[in-house]
Amino acid sequence: MHHPNITLVSFGFFEKDFLENIAKAVQSEFHCSVNLKEGHIDLGEYYDPARRQYNGNDLLKMVDALTFPGSVKIIGLFNVDLFIPILTYIFGQAFLNGRTGIASVYRFSNDRYGIPGNNSFLLDRFRKEVIHELGHTFGLIHCPVTTCVMRSSTYVEDVDQKKQSLCHNCRAQLETQQE
């Protein structure tokens, strides 16, 4: 079986331990090596003042234009409020069967919902989102299994109900595609 190399590119201020924890989860779920890189861009050009959010479609295209030799998948990590025109907000998105995805930690903070902050919740939610978006890049679609990481998430509560791993069916589909 081919073991892919995945690059996680941080476009925000994340603590080293936080990023390493995300990388370890990705490595474990996809049986791959993971590189951590820092990206430096002016996020201002992706900001929509009318919505006071950042355009996920444009950020995804920007990440898709990046190249890291030897990397089969690239996920851009952000800490800004993302949207796509048809939705109020998104946690992340990816090109199905593509090379890239994006994920933002912005809406995963308990503080955002008037609940005391909890870094372990934040980390847990973000790990699931990054794994979810990577799943899409490997061709996985939304899964009906409640606990599968590939289940669609509209609200942070949906993310909390999922595990950070693929269900049996999604795992089998991923392994078939990687052979």
Coordinates of C-alpha atoms in Angstrom, one line a residue:
M1 CA 0.0 0.0 0.0
H2 CA 1.3 3.5 -0.9
H3 CA 1.8 5.8 2.1
P4 CA 1.0 9.4 1.2
N5 CA 2.9 12.4 2.4
I6 CA 0.5 15.1 3.6
T7 CA 1.5 18.8 4.3
L8 CA -0.3 20.9 6.8
V9 CA 0.2 24.6 6.2
S10 CA -0.5 26.9 9.1
F11 CA -1.8 30.4 8.1
G12 CA -2.3 31.6 11.6
F13 CA -0.9 31.7 15.0
F14 CA -1.0 28.2 16.4
E15 CA 1.0 26.9 19.2
K16 CA 3.6 24.3 18.2
D17 CA 2.1 21.6 20.4
F18 CA -1.3 22.2 19.0
L19 CA -0.1 21.7 15.4
E20 CA 2.0 18.7 16.3
N21 CA -1.1 17.1 17.9
I22 CA -3.1 17.7 14.7
A23 CA -0.2 16.2 12.6
K24 CA 0.0 13.1 14.8
A25 CA -3.8 12.5 14.5
V26 CA -3.6 12.9 10.7
Q27 CA -0.6 10.5 10.6
S28 CA -2.4 8.0 12.7
E29 CA -5.7 8.1 10.7
F30 CA -4.2 8.1 7.2
H31 CA -1.0 6.0 7.9
C32 CA 1.2 8.7 6.3
S33 CA 4.0 11.1 7.0
V34 CA 2.9 14.6 7.8
N35 CA 4.9 17.8 7.2
L36 CA 4.1 21.0 9.1
K37 CA 4.8 24.3 7.1
E38 CA 4.1 27.9 7.8
G39 CA 2.3 30.0 5.1
H40 CA 2.5 33.7 5.0
I41 CA -0.1 35.6 3.0
D42 CA -2.1 38.8 3.3
L43 CA -5.5 37.5 4.4
G44 CA -6.9 40.9 3.7
E45 CA -7.5 40.1 0.1
Y46 CA -9.8 37.2 1.1
Y47 CA -11.9 39.3 3.5
D48 CA -15.4 40.2 2.5
P49 CA -16.3 43.4 4.4
A50 CA -20.1 43.0 3.8
R51 CA -20.0 39.6 5.5
R52 CA -17.1 40.3 7.9
Q53 CA -15.8 36.8 7.0
Y54 CA -13.2 35.3 4.7
N55 CA -14.0 33.7 1.4
G56 CA -13.4 29.9 1.7
N57 CA -13.5 29.3 -2.1
D58 CA -10.8 31.9 -2.7
L59 CA -8.6 30.6 0.2
L60 CA -9.0 27.0 -1.1
K61 CA -7.9 28.1 -4.6
M62 CA -4.9 29.9 -3.1
V63 CA -3.9 26.8 -1.1
D64 CA -4.4 24.7 -4.2
A65 CA -1.8 26.8 -6.1
L66 CA 0.8 25.9 -3.5
T67 CA 3.3 23.1 -4.2
F68 CA 5.3 21.0 -1.8
P69 CA 7.4 18.5 -3.7
G70 CA 6.5 14.9 -2.6
S71 CA 3.3 16.0 -1.0
V72 CA 0.1 14.3 -2.3
K73 CA -2.3 16.3 -0.1
I74 CA -2.1 19.9 1.3
I75 CA -4.4 21.3 4.0
G76 CA -4.4 25.0 4.9
L77 CA -5.0 25.7 8.5
F78 CA -6.6 29.0 9.4
N79 CA -8.0 30.9 12.4
V80 CA -10.5 33.1 10.6
D81 CA -14.3 32.9 10.1
L82 CA -14.8 31.2 6.7
F83 CA -17.8 31.3 4.4
I84 CA -18.9 30.2 1.0
P85 CA -21.6 32.2 -0.8
I86 CA -24.4 29.6 -0.2
L87 CA -23.7 29.1 3.5
T88 CA -23.5 31.4 6.6
Y89 CA -20.2 29.8 7.6
I90 CA -18.1 26.7 7.1
F91 CA -15.6 24.9 9.3
G92 CA -13.6 23.9 6.2
Q93 CA -13.8 22.5 2.7
A94 CA -11.8 20.5 0.2
F95 CA -11.7 19.5 -3.4
L96 CA -13.3 16.0 -3.6
N97 CA -10.7 13.6 -4.9
G98 CA -8.4 16.6 -5.1
R99 CA -5.1 17.6 -3.6
T100 CA -6.2 20.4 -1.2
G101 CA -8.5 21.4 1.6
I102 CA -8.8 24.1 4.2
A103 CA -9.9 24.1 7.8
S104 CA -10.4 26.8 10.3
V105 CA -10.4 26.6 14.1
Y106 CA -12.3 29.9 14.4
R107 CA -15.8 28.5 15.2
F108 CA -14.5 25.7 17.4
S109 CA -13.8 27.8 20.4
N110 CA -16.2 27.5 23.3
D111 CA -15.7 31.2 24.0
R112 CA -17.6 31.9 20.8
Y113 CA -20.7 30.3 22.3
G114 CA -20.6 31.9 25.7
I115 CA -19.1 28.8 27.4
P116 CA -15.8 28.8 29.3
G117 CA -12.9 28.1 26.9
N118 CA -11.6 24.6 26.8
N119 CA -8.5 23.8 24.8
S120 CA -9.0 20.1 24.7
F121 CA -12.4 20.6 23.0
L122 CA -10.9 23.0 20.6
L123 CA -8.1 20.6 19.7
D124 CA -10.5 17.7 19.4
R125 CA -12.9 19.5 17.1
F126 CA -10.1 20.8 14.9
R127 CA -8.5 17.3 14.6
K128 CA -11.8 16.0 13.4
E129 CA -12.3 18.8 10.9
V130 CA -8.8 18.4 9.4
I131 CA -9.3 14.6 9.1
H132 CA -12.7 15.2 7.6
E133 CA -11.4 17.6 4.9
L134 CA -8.5 15.2 4.1
G135 CA -11.1 12.4 3.7
H136 CA -12.8 14.5 1.0
T137 CA -9.4 14.9 -0.8
F138 CA -9.1 11.1 -0.8
G139 CA -12.6 10.8 -2.5
L140 CA -14.7 10.2 0.6
I141 CA -18.2 11.8 0.7
H142 CA -20.3 12.6 3.7
C143 CA -21.2 9.5 5.6
P144 CA -24.6 8.7 7.3
V145 CA -22.9 7.0 10.3
T146 CA -23.4 9.4 13.3
T147 CA -20.0 8.8 14.8
C148 CA -17.9 8.7 11.6
V149 CA -15.5 11.6 11.1
M150 CA -16.9 11.9 7.5
R151 CA -20.4 12.8 8.8
S152 CA -21.5 16.2 7.6
S153 CA -21.3 18.9 10.4
T154 CA -23.4 22.0 10.3
Y155 CA -23.0 22.9 14.0
V156 CA -20.2 22.5 16.5
E157 CA -22.4 20.0 18.4
D158 CA -22.4 17.8 15.3
V159 CA -18.6 17.8 15.4
D160 CA -18.7 16.9 19.1
Q161 CA -20.8 13.8 18.4
K162 CA -18.3 12.4 15.9
K163 CA -15.2 10.3 16.6
Q164 CA -11.9 11.5 15.0
S165 CA -11.8 8.3 12.9
L166 CA -13.4 6.8 9.8
C167 CA -16.1 4.2 10.2
H168 CA -15.6 0.7 8.9
N169 CA -17.1 1.5 5.5
C170 CA -15.2 4.7 4.9
R171 CA -12.0 3.1 6.0
A172 CA -12.6 0.2 3.5
Q173 CA -13.3 2.7 0.7
L174 CA -10.1 4.7 1.5
E175 CA -8.0 1.6 1.5
T176 CA -9.5 0.5 -1.8
Q177 CA -8.6 3.9 -3.3
Q178 CA -5.1 3.9 -2.0
E179 CA -4.1 0.5 -3.4

